[in-house]
GROMACS .gro file of C-alpha atoms in nm:
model
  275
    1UNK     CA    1   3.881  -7.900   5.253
    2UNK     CA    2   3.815  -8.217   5.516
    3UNK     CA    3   3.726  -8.536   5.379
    4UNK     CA    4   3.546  -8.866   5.450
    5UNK     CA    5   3.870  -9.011   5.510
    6UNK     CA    6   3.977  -8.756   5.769
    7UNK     CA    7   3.617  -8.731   5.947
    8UNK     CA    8   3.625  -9.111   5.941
    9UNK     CA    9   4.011  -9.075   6.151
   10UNK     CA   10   3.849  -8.914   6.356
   11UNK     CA   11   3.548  -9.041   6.428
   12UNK     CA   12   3.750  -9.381   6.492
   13UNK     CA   13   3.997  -9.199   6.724
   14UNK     CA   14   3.759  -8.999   6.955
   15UNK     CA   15   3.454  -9.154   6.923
   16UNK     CA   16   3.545  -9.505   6.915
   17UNK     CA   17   3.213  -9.665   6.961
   18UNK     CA   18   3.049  -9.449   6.609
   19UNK     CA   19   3.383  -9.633   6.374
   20UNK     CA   20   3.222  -9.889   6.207
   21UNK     CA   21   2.959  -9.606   6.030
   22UNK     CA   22   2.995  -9.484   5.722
   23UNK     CA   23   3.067  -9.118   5.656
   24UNK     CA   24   2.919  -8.957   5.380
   25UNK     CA   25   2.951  -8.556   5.287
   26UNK     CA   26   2.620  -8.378   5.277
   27UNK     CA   27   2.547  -8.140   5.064
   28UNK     CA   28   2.510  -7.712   5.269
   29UNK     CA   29   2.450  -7.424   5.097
   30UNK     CA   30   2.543  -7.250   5.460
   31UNK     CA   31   2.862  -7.090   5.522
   32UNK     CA   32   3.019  -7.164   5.825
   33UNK     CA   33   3.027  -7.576   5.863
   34UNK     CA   34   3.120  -7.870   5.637
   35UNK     CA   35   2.817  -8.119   5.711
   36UNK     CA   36   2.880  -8.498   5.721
   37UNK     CA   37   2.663  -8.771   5.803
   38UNK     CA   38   2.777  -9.023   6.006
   39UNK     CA   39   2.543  -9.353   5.956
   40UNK     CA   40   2.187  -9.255   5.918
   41UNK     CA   41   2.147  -9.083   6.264
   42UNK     CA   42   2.441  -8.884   6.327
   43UNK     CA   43   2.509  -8.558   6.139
   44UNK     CA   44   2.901  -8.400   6.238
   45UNK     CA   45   2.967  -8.034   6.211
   46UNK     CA   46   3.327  -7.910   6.083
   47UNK     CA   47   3.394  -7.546   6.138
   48UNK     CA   48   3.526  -7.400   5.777
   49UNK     CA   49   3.750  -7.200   5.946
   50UNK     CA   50   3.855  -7.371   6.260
   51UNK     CA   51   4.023  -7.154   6.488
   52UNK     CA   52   4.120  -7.161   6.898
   53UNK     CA   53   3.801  -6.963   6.974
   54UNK     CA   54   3.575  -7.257   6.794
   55UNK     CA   55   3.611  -7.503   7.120
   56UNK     CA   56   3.409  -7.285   7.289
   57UNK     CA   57   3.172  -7.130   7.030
   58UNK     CA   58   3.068  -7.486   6.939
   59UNK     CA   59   3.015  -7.592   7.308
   60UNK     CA   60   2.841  -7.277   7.393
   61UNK     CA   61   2.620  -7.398   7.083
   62UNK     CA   62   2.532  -7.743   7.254
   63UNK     CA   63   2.482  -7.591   7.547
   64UNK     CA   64   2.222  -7.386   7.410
   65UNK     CA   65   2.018  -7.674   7.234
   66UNK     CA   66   2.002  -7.785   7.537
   67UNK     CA   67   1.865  -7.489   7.704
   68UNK     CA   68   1.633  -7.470   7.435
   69UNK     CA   69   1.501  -7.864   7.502
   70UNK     CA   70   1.674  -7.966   7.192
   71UNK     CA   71   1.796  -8.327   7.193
   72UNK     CA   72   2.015  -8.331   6.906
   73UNK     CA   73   2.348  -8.243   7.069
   74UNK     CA   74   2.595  -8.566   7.098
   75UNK     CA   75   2.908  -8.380   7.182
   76UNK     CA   76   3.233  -8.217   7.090
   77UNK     CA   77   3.534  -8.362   6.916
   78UNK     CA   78   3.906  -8.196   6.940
   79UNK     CA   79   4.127  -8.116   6.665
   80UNK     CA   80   4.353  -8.414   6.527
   81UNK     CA   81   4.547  -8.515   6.214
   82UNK     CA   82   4.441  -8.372   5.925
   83UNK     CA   83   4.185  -8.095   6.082
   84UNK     CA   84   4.307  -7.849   6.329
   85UNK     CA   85   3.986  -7.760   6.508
   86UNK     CA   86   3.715  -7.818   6.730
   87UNK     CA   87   3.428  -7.975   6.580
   88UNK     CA   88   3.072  -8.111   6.681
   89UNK     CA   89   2.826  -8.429   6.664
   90UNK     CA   90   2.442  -8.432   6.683
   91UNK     CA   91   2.196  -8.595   6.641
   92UNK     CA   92   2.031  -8.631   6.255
   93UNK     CA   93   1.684  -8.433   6.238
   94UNK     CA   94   1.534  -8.515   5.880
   95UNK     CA   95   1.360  -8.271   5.704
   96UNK     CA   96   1.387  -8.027   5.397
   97UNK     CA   97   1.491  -7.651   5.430
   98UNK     CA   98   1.155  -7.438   5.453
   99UNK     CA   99   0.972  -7.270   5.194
  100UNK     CA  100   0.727  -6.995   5.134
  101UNK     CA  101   0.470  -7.232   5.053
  102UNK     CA  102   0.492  -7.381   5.404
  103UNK     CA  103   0.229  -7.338   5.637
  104UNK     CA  104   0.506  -7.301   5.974
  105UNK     CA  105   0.419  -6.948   6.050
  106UNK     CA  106   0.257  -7.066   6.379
  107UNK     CA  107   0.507  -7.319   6.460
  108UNK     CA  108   0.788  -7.095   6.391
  109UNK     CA  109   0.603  -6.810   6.578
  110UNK     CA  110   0.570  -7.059   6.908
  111UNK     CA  111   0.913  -7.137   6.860
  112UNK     CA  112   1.033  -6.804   6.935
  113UNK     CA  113   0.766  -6.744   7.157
  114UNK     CA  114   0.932  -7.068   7.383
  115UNK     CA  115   1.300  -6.878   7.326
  116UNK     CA  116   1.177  -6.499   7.430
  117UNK     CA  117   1.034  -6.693   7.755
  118UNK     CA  118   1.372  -6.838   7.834
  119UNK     CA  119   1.480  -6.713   8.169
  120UNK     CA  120   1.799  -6.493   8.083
  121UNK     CA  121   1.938  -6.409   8.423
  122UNK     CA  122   1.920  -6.053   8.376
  123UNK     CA  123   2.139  -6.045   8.090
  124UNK     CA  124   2.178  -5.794   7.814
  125UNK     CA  125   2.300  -5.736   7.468
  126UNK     CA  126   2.643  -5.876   7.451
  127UNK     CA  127   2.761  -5.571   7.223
  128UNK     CA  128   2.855  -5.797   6.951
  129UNK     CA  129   2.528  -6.015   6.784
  130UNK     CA  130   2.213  -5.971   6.670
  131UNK     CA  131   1.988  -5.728   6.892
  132UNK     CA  132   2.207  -5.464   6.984
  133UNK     CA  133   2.052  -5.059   6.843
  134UNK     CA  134   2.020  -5.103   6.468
  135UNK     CA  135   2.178  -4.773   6.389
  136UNK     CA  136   2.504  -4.936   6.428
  137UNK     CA  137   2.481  -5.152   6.143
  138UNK     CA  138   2.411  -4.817   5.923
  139UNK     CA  139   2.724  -4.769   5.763
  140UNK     CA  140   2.788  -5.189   5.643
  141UNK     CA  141   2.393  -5.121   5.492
  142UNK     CA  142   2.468  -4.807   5.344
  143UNK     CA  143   2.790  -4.986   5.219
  144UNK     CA  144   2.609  -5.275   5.087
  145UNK     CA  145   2.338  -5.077   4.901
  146UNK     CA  146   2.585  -4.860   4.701
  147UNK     CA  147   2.733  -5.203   4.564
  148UNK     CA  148   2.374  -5.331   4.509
  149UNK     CA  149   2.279  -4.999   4.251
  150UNK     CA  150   2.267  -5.225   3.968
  151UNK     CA  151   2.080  -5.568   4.169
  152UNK     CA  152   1.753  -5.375   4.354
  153UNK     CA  153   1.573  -5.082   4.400
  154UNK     CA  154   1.833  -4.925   4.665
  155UNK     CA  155   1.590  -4.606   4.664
  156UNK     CA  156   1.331  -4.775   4.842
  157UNK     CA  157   1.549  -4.984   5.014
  158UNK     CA  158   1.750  -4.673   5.174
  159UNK     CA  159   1.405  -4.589   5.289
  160UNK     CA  160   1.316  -4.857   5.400
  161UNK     CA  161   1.620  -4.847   5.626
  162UNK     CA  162   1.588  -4.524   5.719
  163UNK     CA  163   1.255  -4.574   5.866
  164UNK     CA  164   1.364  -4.868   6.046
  165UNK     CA  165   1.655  -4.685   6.209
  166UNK     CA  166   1.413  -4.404   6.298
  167UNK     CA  167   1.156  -4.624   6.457
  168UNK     CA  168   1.179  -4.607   6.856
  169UNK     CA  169   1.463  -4.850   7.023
  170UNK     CA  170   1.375  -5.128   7.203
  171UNK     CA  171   1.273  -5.063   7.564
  172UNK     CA  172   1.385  -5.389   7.709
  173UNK     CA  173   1.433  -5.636   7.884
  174UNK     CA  174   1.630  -5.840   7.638
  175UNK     CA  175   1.501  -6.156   7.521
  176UNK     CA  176   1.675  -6.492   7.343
  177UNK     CA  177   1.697  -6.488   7.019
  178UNK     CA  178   1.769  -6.723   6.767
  179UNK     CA  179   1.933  -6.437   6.552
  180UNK     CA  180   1.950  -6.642   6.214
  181UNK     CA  181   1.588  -6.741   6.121
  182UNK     CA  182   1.693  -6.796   5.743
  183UNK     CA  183   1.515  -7.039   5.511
  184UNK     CA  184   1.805  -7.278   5.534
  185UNK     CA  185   1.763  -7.315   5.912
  186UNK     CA  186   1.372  -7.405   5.945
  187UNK     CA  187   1.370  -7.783   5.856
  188UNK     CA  188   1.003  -7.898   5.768
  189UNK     CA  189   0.850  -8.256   5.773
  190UNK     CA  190   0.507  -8.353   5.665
  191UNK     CA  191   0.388  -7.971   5.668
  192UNK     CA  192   0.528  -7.932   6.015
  193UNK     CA  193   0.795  -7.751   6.120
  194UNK     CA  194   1.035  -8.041   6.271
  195UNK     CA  195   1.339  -7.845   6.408
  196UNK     CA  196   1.545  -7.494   6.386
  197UNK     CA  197   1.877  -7.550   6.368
  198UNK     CA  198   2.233  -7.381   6.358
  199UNK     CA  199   2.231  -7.238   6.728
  200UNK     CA  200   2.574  -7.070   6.663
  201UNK     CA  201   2.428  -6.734   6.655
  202UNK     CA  202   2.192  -6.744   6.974
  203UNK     CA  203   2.221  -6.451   7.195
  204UNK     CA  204   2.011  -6.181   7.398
  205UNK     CA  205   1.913  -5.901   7.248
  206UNK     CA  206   1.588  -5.714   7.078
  207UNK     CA  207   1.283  -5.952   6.974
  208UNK     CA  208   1.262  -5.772   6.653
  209UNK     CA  209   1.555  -5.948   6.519
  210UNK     CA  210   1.394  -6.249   6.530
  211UNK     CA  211   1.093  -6.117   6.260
  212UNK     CA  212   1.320  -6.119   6.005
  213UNK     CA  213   1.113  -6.457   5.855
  214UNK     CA  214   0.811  -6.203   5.798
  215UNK     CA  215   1.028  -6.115   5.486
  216UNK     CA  216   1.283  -6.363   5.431
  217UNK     CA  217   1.011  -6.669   5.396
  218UNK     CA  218   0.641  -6.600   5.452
  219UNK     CA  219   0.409  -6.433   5.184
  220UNK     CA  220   0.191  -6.164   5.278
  221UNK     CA  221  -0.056  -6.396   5.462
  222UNK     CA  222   0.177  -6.584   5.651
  223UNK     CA  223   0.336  -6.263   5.744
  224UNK     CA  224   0.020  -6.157   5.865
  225UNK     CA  225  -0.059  -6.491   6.104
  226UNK     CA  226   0.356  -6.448   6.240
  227UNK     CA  227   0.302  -6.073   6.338
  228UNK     CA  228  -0.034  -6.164   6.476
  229UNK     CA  229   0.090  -6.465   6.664
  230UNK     CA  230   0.404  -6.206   6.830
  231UNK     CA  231   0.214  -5.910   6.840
  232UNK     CA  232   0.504  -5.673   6.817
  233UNK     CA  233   0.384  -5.300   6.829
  234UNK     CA  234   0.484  -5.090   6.510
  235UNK     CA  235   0.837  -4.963   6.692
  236UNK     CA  236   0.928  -5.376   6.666
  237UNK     CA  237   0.775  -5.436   6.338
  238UNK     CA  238   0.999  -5.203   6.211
  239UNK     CA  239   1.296  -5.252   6.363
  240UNK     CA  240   1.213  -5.615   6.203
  241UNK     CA  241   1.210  -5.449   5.885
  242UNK     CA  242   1.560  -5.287   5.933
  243UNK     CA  243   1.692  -5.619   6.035
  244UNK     CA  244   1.575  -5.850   5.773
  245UNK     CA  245   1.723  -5.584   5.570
  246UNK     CA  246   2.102  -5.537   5.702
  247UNK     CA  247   2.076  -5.901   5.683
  248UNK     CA  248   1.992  -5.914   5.272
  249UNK     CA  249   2.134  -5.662   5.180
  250UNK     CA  250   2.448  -5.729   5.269
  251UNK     CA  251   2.430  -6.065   5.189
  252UNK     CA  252   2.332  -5.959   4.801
  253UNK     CA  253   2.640  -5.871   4.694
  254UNK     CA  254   2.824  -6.099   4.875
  255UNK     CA  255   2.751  -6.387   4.784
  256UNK     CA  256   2.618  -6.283   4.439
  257UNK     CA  257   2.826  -6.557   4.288
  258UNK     CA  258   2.983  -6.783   4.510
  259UNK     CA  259   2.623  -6.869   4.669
  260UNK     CA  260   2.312  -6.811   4.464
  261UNK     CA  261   2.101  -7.001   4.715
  262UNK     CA  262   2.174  -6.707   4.993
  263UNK     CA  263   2.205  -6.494   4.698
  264UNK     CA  264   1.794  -6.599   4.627
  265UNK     CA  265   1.720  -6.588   4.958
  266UNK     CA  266   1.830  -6.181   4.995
  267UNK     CA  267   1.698  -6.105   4.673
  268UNK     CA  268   1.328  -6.249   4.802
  269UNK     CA  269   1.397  -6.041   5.111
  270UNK     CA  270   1.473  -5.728   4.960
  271UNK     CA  271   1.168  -5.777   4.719
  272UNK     CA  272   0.948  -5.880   5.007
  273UNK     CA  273   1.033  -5.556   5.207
  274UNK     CA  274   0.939  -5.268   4.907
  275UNK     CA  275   0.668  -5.496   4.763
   0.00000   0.00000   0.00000
């Protein structure tokens, strides 16, 4: 695990002019970075896993916030003693994770409205993400629910699922997507919804993917104003369904007890999409 001394190395070494802030861990319940903050307006990004690909995974990240109109990305550091990877500055947004007693449904809903509008060049589903046909995430959901017998009602879930998978595939053209609208990811400030962070997984691909906060955050109501505000047809609503789904449901047992804020979040999710 990195530490304050290391980030502060480094810091010192590569960005020279930032060496006389303080570094201070910050507490994550994500997965994939450790957070630091550096001073009061600089959060930096350390891959858990750094590996040769993350260079240009995290740059491809920046570059995206700014495609989006973000101005939060400061720039990339390089790998140097005592962490072996790439690893990323920007800028500190302050705010608190969402929650389903926000009011952001029509914030988050003209976020993604901005992102599907996105000129993408023609571009198509890279094969990999988020948006490709959701029948070929069947068998890691079918895997996931016979682990999660004794956690949910995998019944209703399977049909759930199965519905989802039958509903008609999308038609095109592609859109942006976010691709990880999760709780943890929709910072909120004085009932607003300030900033959506952790670009890693942006991509093109089907809108429905990005419905998944219809289940994974907003009661009933607020579901109602963010379908209403994106006006996907039924075939998109469901698919949105089978998304938000693969996405819990896998997540469930996974992190059952190494993470029991994700852990929360996919039980909500699950309960959300059979209540």
């Amino acid at each position: 695990m990195i530490t304050g001394e290391t980030v502060a190395a480094l810091v010192a070494a590569q960005f020279p002019q930032w060496r006389s802030l303080p570094v201070h861990p910050v507490l994550s319940h994500g997965t994939v970075n450790a957070i630091f903050r550096l001073g009061t307006d600089i959060m930096l990004r350390f891959p858990l896993r750094p590996s040769p690909a993350a260079a240009a995974e995290l740059a491809a990240e920046q570059d995206h916030a700014r495609m989006i109109g973000s101005p939060s990305p400061l720039g990339l550091g390089a790998p140097g003693p005592g962490y072996p990877g790439a690893w990323s500055a920007w800028r500190w947004i302050p705010g608190r994770p969402a929650t389903p007693a926000d009011a952001i449904a029509g914030d988050l809903a003209a976020y993604v409205q901005h992102l599907r509008a996105l000129p993408t060049g023609g571009r198509t589903w890279n094969g990999r993400s988020r948006g490709g046909p959701l029948h070929l995430r069947d068998a890691d959901v079918r895997q996931a629910l016979a682990a999660s017998t004794d956690l949910v009602d995998t019944a209703r879930l399977a049909a759930v699922w199965q519905d989802s998978c039958a509903a008609p595939p999308h038609p095109g053209p592609d859109v942006w997507l976010h691709a990880d609208l999760m709780p943890g990811n929709l910072l909120v400030r004085n009932g607003r919804l300030a900033a959506v962070i952790d670009l890693g997984t942006v991509c093109i691909g089907d809108p429905a993917v990005d419905l998944m906060p219809a289940w994974n955050l907003f009661p009933p109501a607020a579901r109602a104003a963010y379908r209403a505000a994106l006006t996907p047809d039924d075939a998109e609503w469901a698919r949105g369904r089978g998304w938000a789904l693969c996405q819990a449901i896998v997540a469930l047992p996974y992190y059952l007890h190494t993470n029991p804020v994700m852990a929360g979040t996919a039980r909500h999710t699950l309960a959300a999409l059979v209540g």
